[in-house]
Amino acid sequence: MLLFKTVSSLQSYLLGQKKKGKSLGFVPTMGALHDGHVSLLSKSIDENEITICSIFVNPTQFNDAEDLKKYPRTIEKDTEILVGAGVQVLFLPNVNEIYPENWQTPDFDFQGLDSLMEGEHRPGHFDGVAQVVHRLLDIVQPHQLYMGQKDYQQWRIIQSMLNQLDWNINLVRCPIARAEDGLALSSRNQRLTPEARQIAPKIYEVLQLAKAEIQSLSIQAVKQNAVQRLNSVPEFQLDYFEITDGQTLQVADNKETASSLVACTAVFLANIRLIDNIILKE
Ligand code: AMP
């Protein structure tokens, strides 16, 4: 695996590969890699001649300084995982490479996609995400970009960003990788105590029940049941549970008229914030 730490060295390598007609797949991450990341990388490796993984803990998308400080950094283990997965290129920049003084991010209009859920509960988060993904894409200029459904709202916002930029990059949404007990894999899971880790899969149980109930109940009733179930777990502190239109991400009120429906939730468990979602109607 080739390792690049500077924009210029990565770009000159990629330019050479593009001239040879190689297809480039890109998987941006913040490291602390797990099988969820590996599922994206494997898909990219299957579909492209060169897969580039970036590891960059982006300070501008953290609205909580403590969360940024505590974000796990496990670069040695990450490197082993990337080599084992067969990734060809690791891009490991520092903050100055990503945000040089003269760098400007365009103004994007996400038409409310960024106002609810994560946007409401983590002010400024999606501005930071759009900023870093825009910058990374400008550097790498891949043919395909791989992102996880785990961060459904993020995926939808990046899709909107690509449409606004009119960049010819194919965005691939990859399914949520879960532990055997259903917990969505996340870098934050390693911060859970063994007791909390036992309780955490209840989030997915509630999402699955919502998926079963949407067949026969109204959106409002499904939401009410889910909220009640999450609130009945004493260790959970519910941040939000919403059933949204999968396109607009606005709260859905009619399951017949919505083109797609997604249930999204964020729950604090022992001070760790976990997010998960399930597609109720595609
Ligand atoms: P992160 O390192 O958390 O910024 O995530 C990097 C990419 O991996 C994002 O596109 C995430 O949506 C994706 N991802 C994280 N966890 C999972 C998972 N459990 N299943 C699928 N994709 C995931």
PDB file of C-alpha atoms in Angstrom, residues 8-171:
ATOM      1  CA  SER A   8       0.926  17.380  -4.033  1.00  0.00           C
ATOM      2  CA  SER A   9       2.484  13.897  -3.768  1.00  0.00           C
ATOM      3  CA  LEU A  10      -0.927  12.191  -3.867  1.00  0.00           C
ATOM      4  CA  GLN A  11      -2.088  14.268  -6.810  1.00  0.00           C
ATOM      5  CA  SER A  12       0.996  13.628  -8.913  1.00  0.00           C
ATOM      6  CA  TYR A  13       0.636   9.866  -8.321  1.00  0.00           C
ATOM      7  CA  LEU A  14      -3.096   9.884  -9.146  1.00  0.00           C
ATOM      8  CA  LEU A  15      -2.585  11.984 -12.252  1.00  0.00           C
ATOM      9  CA  GLY A  16      -0.192   9.347 -13.579  1.00  0.00           C
ATOM     10  CA  GLN A  17      -2.712   6.580 -12.861  1.00  0.00           C
ATOM     11  CA  LYS A  18      -5.533   8.512 -14.532  1.00  0.00           C
ATOM     12  CA  LYS A  19      -3.403   9.023 -17.624  1.00  0.00           C
ATOM     13  CA  LYS A  20      -3.070   5.241 -17.769  1.00  0.00           C
ATOM     14  CA  GLY A  21      -6.877   5.076 -17.735  1.00  0.00           C
ATOM     15  CA  LYS A  22      -7.185   3.572 -14.236  1.00  0.00           C
ATOM     16  CA  SER A  23     -10.499   3.921 -12.417  1.00  0.00           C
ATOM     17  CA  LEU A  24     -10.333   5.478  -8.956  1.00  0.00           C
ATOM     18  CA  GLY A  25     -12.602   4.618  -6.028  1.00  0.00           C
ATOM     19  CA  PHE A  26     -12.473   6.793  -2.917  1.00  0.00           C
ATOM     20  CA  VAL A  27     -13.485   6.022   0.677  1.00  0.00           C
ATOM     21  CA  PRO A  28     -13.116   8.981   3.057  1.00  0.00           C
ATOM     22  CA  THR A  29     -12.930   8.024   6.754  1.00  0.00           C
ATOM     23  CA  MET A  30     -11.933   9.360  10.126  1.00  0.00           C
ATOM     24  CA  GLY A  31     -10.011   6.194  10.972  1.00  0.00           C
ATOM     25  CA  ALA A  32     -10.541   3.790  13.894  1.00  0.00           C
ATOM     26  CA  LEU A  33     -11.453   1.420  11.104  1.00  0.00           C
ATOM     27  CA  HIS A  34     -13.861  -1.478  11.574  1.00  0.00           C
ATOM     28  CA  ASP A  35     -15.758  -3.910   9.364  1.00  0.00           C
ATOM     29  CA  GLY A  36     -18.200  -1.170   8.340  1.00  0.00           C
ATOM     30  CA  HIS A  37     -15.366   0.738   6.708  1.00  0.00           C
ATOM     31  CA  VAL A  38     -13.996  -2.513   5.279  1.00  0.00           C
ATOM     32  CA  SER A  39     -17.338  -3.205   3.567  1.00  0.00           C
ATOM     33  CA  LEU A  40     -17.026   0.144   1.728  1.00  0.00           C
ATOM     34  CA  LEU A  41     -13.377  -0.493   0.886  1.00  0.00           C
ATOM     35  CA  SER A  42     -14.113  -4.000  -0.412  1.00  0.00           C
ATOM     36  CA  LYS A  43     -16.853  -2.694  -2.665  1.00  0.00           C
ATOM     37  CA  SER A  44     -14.543  -0.032  -4.017  1.00  0.00           C
ATOM     38  CA  ILE A  45     -11.761  -2.577  -4.561  1.00  0.00           C
ATOM     39  CA  ASP A  46     -14.194  -4.811  -6.476  1.00  0.00           C
ATOM     40  CA  GLU A  47     -15.355  -1.950  -8.673  1.00  0.00           C
ATOM     41  CA  ASN A  48     -12.168   0.074  -9.288  1.00  0.00           C
ATOM     42  CA  GLU A  49      -8.570  -0.486 -10.238  1.00  0.00           C
ATOM     43  CA  ILE A  50      -7.287   1.791  -7.491  1.00  0.00           C
ATOM     44  CA  THR A  51      -8.928   2.401  -4.123  1.00  0.00           C
ATOM     45  CA  ILE A  52      -7.885   5.405  -2.093  1.00  0.00           C
ATOM     46  CA  CYS A  53      -8.791   5.576   1.589  1.00  0.00           C
ATOM     47  CA  SER A  54      -8.311   8.825   3.465  1.00  0.00           C
ATOM     48  CA  ILE A  55      -7.992   9.025   7.220  1.00  0.00           C
ATOM     49  CA  PHE A  56      -8.554  12.510   8.567  1.00  0.00           C
ATOM     50  CA  VAL A  57     -10.311  13.400  11.817  1.00  0.00           C
ATOM     51  CA  ASN A  58     -11.934  16.569  10.580  1.00  0.00           C
ATOM     52  CA  PRO A  59     -12.045  19.189  13.352  1.00  0.00           C
ATOM     53  CA  THR A  60     -14.627  21.369  11.585  1.00  0.00           C
ATOM     54  CA  GLN A  61     -17.411  18.796  11.841  1.00  0.00           C
ATOM     55  CA  PHE A  62     -17.198  18.410  15.633  1.00  0.00           C
ATOM     56  CA  ASN A  63     -19.444  20.791  17.508  1.00  0.00           C
ATOM     57  CA  ASP A  64     -18.139  19.400  20.801  1.00  0.00           C
ATOM     58  CA  ALA A  65     -14.422  19.883  21.513  1.00  0.00           C
ATOM     59  CA  GLU A  66     -14.433  17.015  24.012  1.00  0.00           C
ATOM     60  CA  ASP A  67     -15.866  14.638  21.382  1.00  0.00           C
ATOM     61  CA  LEU A  68     -13.059  15.612  18.988  1.00  0.00           C
ATOM     62  CA  LYS A  69     -10.440  15.055  21.678  1.00  0.00           C
ATOM     63  CA  LYS A  70     -11.846  11.634  22.570  1.00  0.00           C
ATOM     64  CA  TYR A  71     -12.266  10.449  18.985  1.00  0.00           C
ATOM     65  CA  PRO A  72     -10.261   7.189  18.762  1.00  0.00           C
ATOM     66  CA  ARG A  73      -7.012   7.365  16.786  1.00  0.00           C
ATOM     67  CA  THR A  74      -5.604   3.937  15.947  1.00  0.00           C
ATOM     68  CA  ILE A  75      -3.421   4.501  12.901  1.00  0.00           C
ATOM     69  CA  GLU A  76      -1.214   1.421  13.308  1.00  0.00           C
ATOM     70  CA  LYS A  77      -4.155  -0.953  13.492  1.00  0.00           C
ATOM     71  CA  ASP A  78      -5.870   0.985  10.687  1.00  0.00           C
ATOM     72  CA  THR A  79      -2.845   0.500   8.441  1.00  0.00           C
ATOM     73  CA  GLU A  80      -2.933  -3.258   9.069  1.00  0.00           C
ATOM     74  CA  ILE A  81      -6.634  -3.358   8.226  1.00  0.00           C
ATOM     75  CA  LEU A  82      -6.108  -1.405   5.003  1.00  0.00           C
ATOM     76  CA  VAL A  83      -3.238  -3.642   3.887  1.00  0.00           C
ATOM     77  CA  GLY A  84      -5.292  -6.742   4.769  1.00  0.00           C
ATOM     78  CA  ALA A  85      -8.252  -5.437   2.764  1.00  0.00           C
ATOM     79  CA  GLY A  86      -6.052  -4.828  -0.283  1.00  0.00           C
ATOM     80  CA  VAL A  87      -6.321  -1.020  -0.418  1.00  0.00           C
ATOM     81  CA  GLN A  88      -3.765   0.486  -2.789  1.00  0.00           C
ATOM     82  CA  VAL A  89      -3.488   4.041  -1.425  1.00  0.00           C
ATOM     83  CA  LEU A  90      -3.762   5.623   2.015  1.00  0.00           C
ATOM     84  CA  PHE A  91      -4.009   9.410   2.195  1.00  0.00           C
ATOM     85  CA  LEU A  92      -3.125  10.625   5.675  1.00  0.00           C
ATOM     86  CA  PRO A  93      -3.005  14.421   5.601  1.00  0.00           C
ATOM     87  CA  ASN A  94      -2.630  16.862   8.475  1.00  0.00           C
ATOM     88  CA  VAL A  95      -4.931  19.835   9.070  1.00  0.00           C
ATOM     89  CA  ASN A  96      -2.719  22.286   7.147  1.00  0.00           C
ATOM     90  CA  GLU A  97      -2.825  20.107   4.037  1.00  0.00           C
ATOM     91  CA  ILE A  98      -6.609  19.975   4.103  1.00  0.00           C
ATOM     92  CA  TYR A  99      -7.215  23.593   5.074  1.00  0.00           C
ATOM     93  CA  PRO A 100      -4.528  25.819   3.543  1.00  0.00           C
ATOM     94  CA  GLU A 101      -5.031  29.524   4.201  1.00  0.00           C
ATOM     95  CA  ASN A 102      -6.451  30.378   0.794  1.00  0.00           C
ATOM     96  CA  TRP A 103      -8.901  27.480   0.569  1.00  0.00           C
ATOM     97  CA  GLN A 104     -12.559  28.459   0.063  1.00  0.00           C
ATOM     98  CA  THR A 105     -15.585  26.185   0.258  1.00  0.00           C
ATOM     99  CA  PRO A 106     -18.493  27.132  -2.014  1.00  0.00           C
ATOM    100  CA  ASP A 107     -21.838  28.059  -0.427  1.00  0.00           C
ATOM    101  CA  PHE A 108     -24.121  25.091  -0.742  1.00  0.00           C
ATOM    102  CA  ASP A 109     -27.879  25.199  -0.394  1.00  0.00           C
ATOM    103  CA  PHE A 110     -29.075  21.932   1.059  1.00  0.00           C
ATOM    104  CA  GLN A 111     -32.718  23.020   1.034  1.00  0.00           C
ATOM    105  CA  GLY A 112     -33.374  21.890   4.575  1.00  0.00           C
ATOM    106  CA  LEU A 113     -31.641  18.506   4.285  1.00  0.00           C
ATOM    107  CA  ASP A 114     -29.249  19.712   6.966  1.00  0.00           C
ATOM    108  CA  SER A 115     -31.745  21.299   9.330  1.00  0.00           C
ATOM    109  CA  LEU A 116     -33.321  18.308  11.103  1.00  0.00           C
ATOM    110  CA  MET A 117     -31.903  15.424  13.125  1.00  0.00           C
ATOM    111  CA  GLU A 118     -28.078  15.549  13.146  1.00  0.00           C
ATOM    112  CA  GLY A 119     -28.251  19.092  11.772  1.00  0.00           C
ATOM    113  CA  GLU A 120     -30.512  20.258  14.585  1.00  0.00           C
ATOM    114  CA  HIS A 121     -28.708  18.391  17.334  1.00  0.00           C
ATOM    115  CA  ARG A 122     -25.134  19.071  16.174  1.00  0.00           C
ATOM    116  CA  PRO A 123     -25.064  22.693  14.952  1.00  0.00           C
ATOM    117  CA  GLY A 124     -22.499  23.287  12.199  1.00  0.00           C
ATOM    118  CA  HIS A 125     -21.820  19.550  11.783  1.00  0.00           C
ATOM    119  CA  PHE A 126     -22.894  19.280   8.147  1.00  0.00           C
ATOM    120  CA  ASP A 127     -21.127  22.504   7.135  1.00  0.00           C
ATOM    121  CA  GLY A 128     -17.961  20.804   8.379  1.00  0.00           C
ATOM    122  CA  VAL A 129     -18.789  17.540   6.610  1.00  0.00           C
ATOM    123  CA  ALA A 130     -19.522  19.300   3.306  1.00  0.00           C
ATOM    124  CA  GLN A 131     -16.347  21.355   3.682  1.00  0.00           C
ATOM    125  CA  VAL A 132     -14.083  18.361   4.187  1.00  0.00           C
ATOM    126  CA  VAL A 133     -15.728  16.088   1.602  1.00  0.00           C
ATOM    127  CA  HIS A 134     -15.638  18.888  -0.977  1.00  0.00           C
ATOM    128  CA  ARG A 135     -11.956  19.480  -0.274  1.00  0.00           C
ATOM    129  CA  LEU A 136     -11.075  15.763  -0.351  1.00  0.00           C
ATOM    130  CA  LEU A 137     -12.961  15.236  -3.612  1.00  0.00           C
ATOM    131  CA  ASP A 138     -11.256  18.229  -5.142  1.00  0.00           C
ATOM    132  CA  ILE A 139      -7.907  16.667  -4.234  1.00  0.00           C
ATOM    133  CA  VAL A 140      -8.633  13.054  -5.213  1.00  0.00           C
ATOM    134  CA  GLN A 141     -11.097  13.580  -8.078  1.00  0.00           C
ATOM    135  CA  PRO A 142     -12.262   9.959  -7.996  1.00  0.00           C
ATOM    136  CA  HIS A 143     -14.630   8.302 -10.426  1.00  0.00           C
ATOM    137  CA  GLN A 144     -16.595   6.727  -7.585  1.00  0.00           C
ATOM    138  CA  LEU A 145     -17.206   7.802  -4.016  1.00  0.00           C
ATOM    139  CA  TYR A 146     -18.312   5.244  -1.397  1.00  0.00           C
ATOM    140  CA  MET A 147     -20.322   6.298   1.653  1.00  0.00           C
ATOM    141  CA  GLY A 148     -22.323   4.370   4.231  1.00  0.00           C
ATOM    142  CA  GLN A 149     -26.058   4.321   4.798  1.00  0.00           C
ATOM    143  CA  LYS A 150     -25.094   4.310   8.487  1.00  0.00           C
ATOM    144  CA  ASP A 151     -24.913   8.109   8.102  1.00  0.00           C
ATOM    145  CA  TYR A 152     -27.997   8.377   5.927  1.00  0.00           C
ATOM    146  CA  GLN A 153     -28.392  12.139   6.282  1.00  0.00           C
ATOM    147  CA  GLN A 154     -24.721  12.681   5.476  1.00  0.00           C
ATOM    148  CA  TRP A 155     -25.027  10.509   2.364  1.00  0.00           C
ATOM    149  CA  ARG A 156     -28.085  12.461   1.209  1.00  0.00           C
ATOM    150  CA  ILE A 157     -26.351  15.829   1.788  1.00  0.00           C
ATOM    151  CA  ILE A 158     -23.256  14.744  -0.143  1.00  0.00           C
ATOM    152  CA  GLN A 159     -25.532  13.571  -2.954  1.00  0.00           C
ATOM    153  CA  SER A 160     -27.056  17.065  -2.995  1.00  0.00           C
ATOM    154  CA  MET A 161     -23.591  18.652  -2.900  1.00  0.00           C
ATOM    155  CA  LEU A 162     -22.450  16.625  -5.909  1.00  0.00           C
ATOM    156  CA  ASN A 163     -25.570  17.677  -7.810  1.00  0.00           C
ATOM    157  CA  GLN A 164     -24.896  21.326  -7.012  1.00  0.00           C
ATOM    158  CA  LEU A 165     -21.257  21.052  -8.091  1.00  0.00           C
ATOM    159  CA  ASP A 166     -22.183  19.118 -11.197  1.00  0.00           C
ATOM    160  CA  TRP A 167     -19.090  16.983 -10.660  1.00  0.00           C
ATOM    161  CA  ASN A 168     -19.001  13.734 -12.541  1.00  0.00           C
ATOM    162  CA  ILE A 169     -18.536  11.482  -9.508  1.00  0.00           C
ATOM    163  CA  ASN A 170     -20.697   8.412  -8.964  1.00  0.00           C
ATOM    164  CA  LEU A 171     -21.842   8.276  -5.328  1.00  0.00           C
TER     165      LEU A 171
END
